[in-house]
XYZ file of N, CA and C in Angstrom:
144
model
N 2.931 -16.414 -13.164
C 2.805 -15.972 -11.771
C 1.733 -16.770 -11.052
N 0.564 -16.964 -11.908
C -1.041 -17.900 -11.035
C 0.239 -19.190 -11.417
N 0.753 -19.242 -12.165
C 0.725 -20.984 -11.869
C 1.673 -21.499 -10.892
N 2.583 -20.151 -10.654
C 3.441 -20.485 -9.520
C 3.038 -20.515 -8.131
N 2.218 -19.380 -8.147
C 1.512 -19.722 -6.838
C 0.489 -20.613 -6.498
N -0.052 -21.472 -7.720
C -0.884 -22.636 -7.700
C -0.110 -23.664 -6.793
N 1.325 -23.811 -7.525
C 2.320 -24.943 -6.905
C 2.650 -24.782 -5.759
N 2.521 -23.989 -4.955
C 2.674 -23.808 -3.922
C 1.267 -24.299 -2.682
N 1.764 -24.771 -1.349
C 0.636 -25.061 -0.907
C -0.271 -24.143 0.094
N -1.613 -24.463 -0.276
C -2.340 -23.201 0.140
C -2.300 -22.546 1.220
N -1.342 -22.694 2.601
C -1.128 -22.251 3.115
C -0.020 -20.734 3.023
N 0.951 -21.384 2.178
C 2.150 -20.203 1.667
C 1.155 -19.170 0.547
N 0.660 -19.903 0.521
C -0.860 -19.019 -0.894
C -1.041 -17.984 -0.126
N -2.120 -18.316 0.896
C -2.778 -17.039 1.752
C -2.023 -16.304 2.515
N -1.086 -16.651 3.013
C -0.044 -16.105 3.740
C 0.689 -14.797 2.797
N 1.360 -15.598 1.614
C 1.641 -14.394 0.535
C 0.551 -12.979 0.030
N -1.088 -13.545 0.271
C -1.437 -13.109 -0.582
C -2.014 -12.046 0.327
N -1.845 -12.175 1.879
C -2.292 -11.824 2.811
C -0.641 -10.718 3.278
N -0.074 -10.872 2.927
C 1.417 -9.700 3.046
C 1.130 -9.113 1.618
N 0.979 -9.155 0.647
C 0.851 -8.284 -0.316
C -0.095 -7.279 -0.482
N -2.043 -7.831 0.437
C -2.574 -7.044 0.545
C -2.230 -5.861 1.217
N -1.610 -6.353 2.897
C -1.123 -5.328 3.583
C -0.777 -4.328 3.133
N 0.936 -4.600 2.111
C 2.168 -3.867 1.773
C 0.895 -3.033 0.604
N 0.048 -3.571 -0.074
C -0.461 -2.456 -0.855
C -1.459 -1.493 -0.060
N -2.077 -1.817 0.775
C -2.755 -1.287 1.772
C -2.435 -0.126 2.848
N -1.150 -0.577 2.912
C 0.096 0.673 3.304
C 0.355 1.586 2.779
N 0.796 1.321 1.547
C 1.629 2.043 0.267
C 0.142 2.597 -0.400
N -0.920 2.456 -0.099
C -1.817 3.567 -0.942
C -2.154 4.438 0.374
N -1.968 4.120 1.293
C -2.554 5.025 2.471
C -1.290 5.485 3.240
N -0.097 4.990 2.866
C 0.791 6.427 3.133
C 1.169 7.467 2.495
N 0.636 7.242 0.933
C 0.549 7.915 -0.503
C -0.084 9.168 0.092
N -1.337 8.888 0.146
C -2.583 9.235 0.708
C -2.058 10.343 1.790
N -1.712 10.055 2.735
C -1.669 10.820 3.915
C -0.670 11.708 3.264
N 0.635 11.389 2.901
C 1.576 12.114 1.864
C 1.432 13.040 1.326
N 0.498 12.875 0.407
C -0.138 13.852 -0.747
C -0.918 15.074 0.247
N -2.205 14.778 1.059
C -2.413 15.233 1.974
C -1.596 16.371 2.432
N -0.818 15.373 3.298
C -0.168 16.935 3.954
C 0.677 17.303 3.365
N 0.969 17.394 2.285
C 2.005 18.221 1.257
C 0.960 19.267 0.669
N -0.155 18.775 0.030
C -1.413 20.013 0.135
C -1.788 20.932 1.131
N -1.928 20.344 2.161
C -2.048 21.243 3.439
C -0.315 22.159 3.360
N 0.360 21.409 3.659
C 1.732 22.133 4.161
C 1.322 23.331 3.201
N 1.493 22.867 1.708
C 1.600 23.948 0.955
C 0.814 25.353 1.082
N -0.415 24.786 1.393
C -1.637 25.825 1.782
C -1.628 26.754 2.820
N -0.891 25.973 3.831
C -0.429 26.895 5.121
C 0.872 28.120 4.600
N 1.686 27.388 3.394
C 2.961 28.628 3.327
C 2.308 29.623 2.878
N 1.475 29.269 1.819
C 0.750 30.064 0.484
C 0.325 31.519 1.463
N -0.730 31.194 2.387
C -1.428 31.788 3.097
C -0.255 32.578 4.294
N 0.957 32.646 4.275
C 1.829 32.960 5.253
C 2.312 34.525 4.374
């Protein structure tokens, strides 16, 4: 995987490596919010 993206030139490098941070950056903080309000939701029925 490093050596493939070695061969590549450093522009497609940062670019890739700079969409992957995002997409993980997303995907732990829509987790996040997810989990969240599924705790809350739940807490609000509990209490109903």
């Amino acid at each position: 995987m490093v050596l493939h993206l070695m061969v590549l030139d450093r522009d497609s490098c940062l670019l890739m490596v700079h969409y992957i941070s995002m997409f993980l950056i997303l995907h732990f903080v829509s987790n996040f919010v997810l989990v969240n309000y599924l705790q809350f939701f739940n807490f609000s029925v509990y209490r109903l």
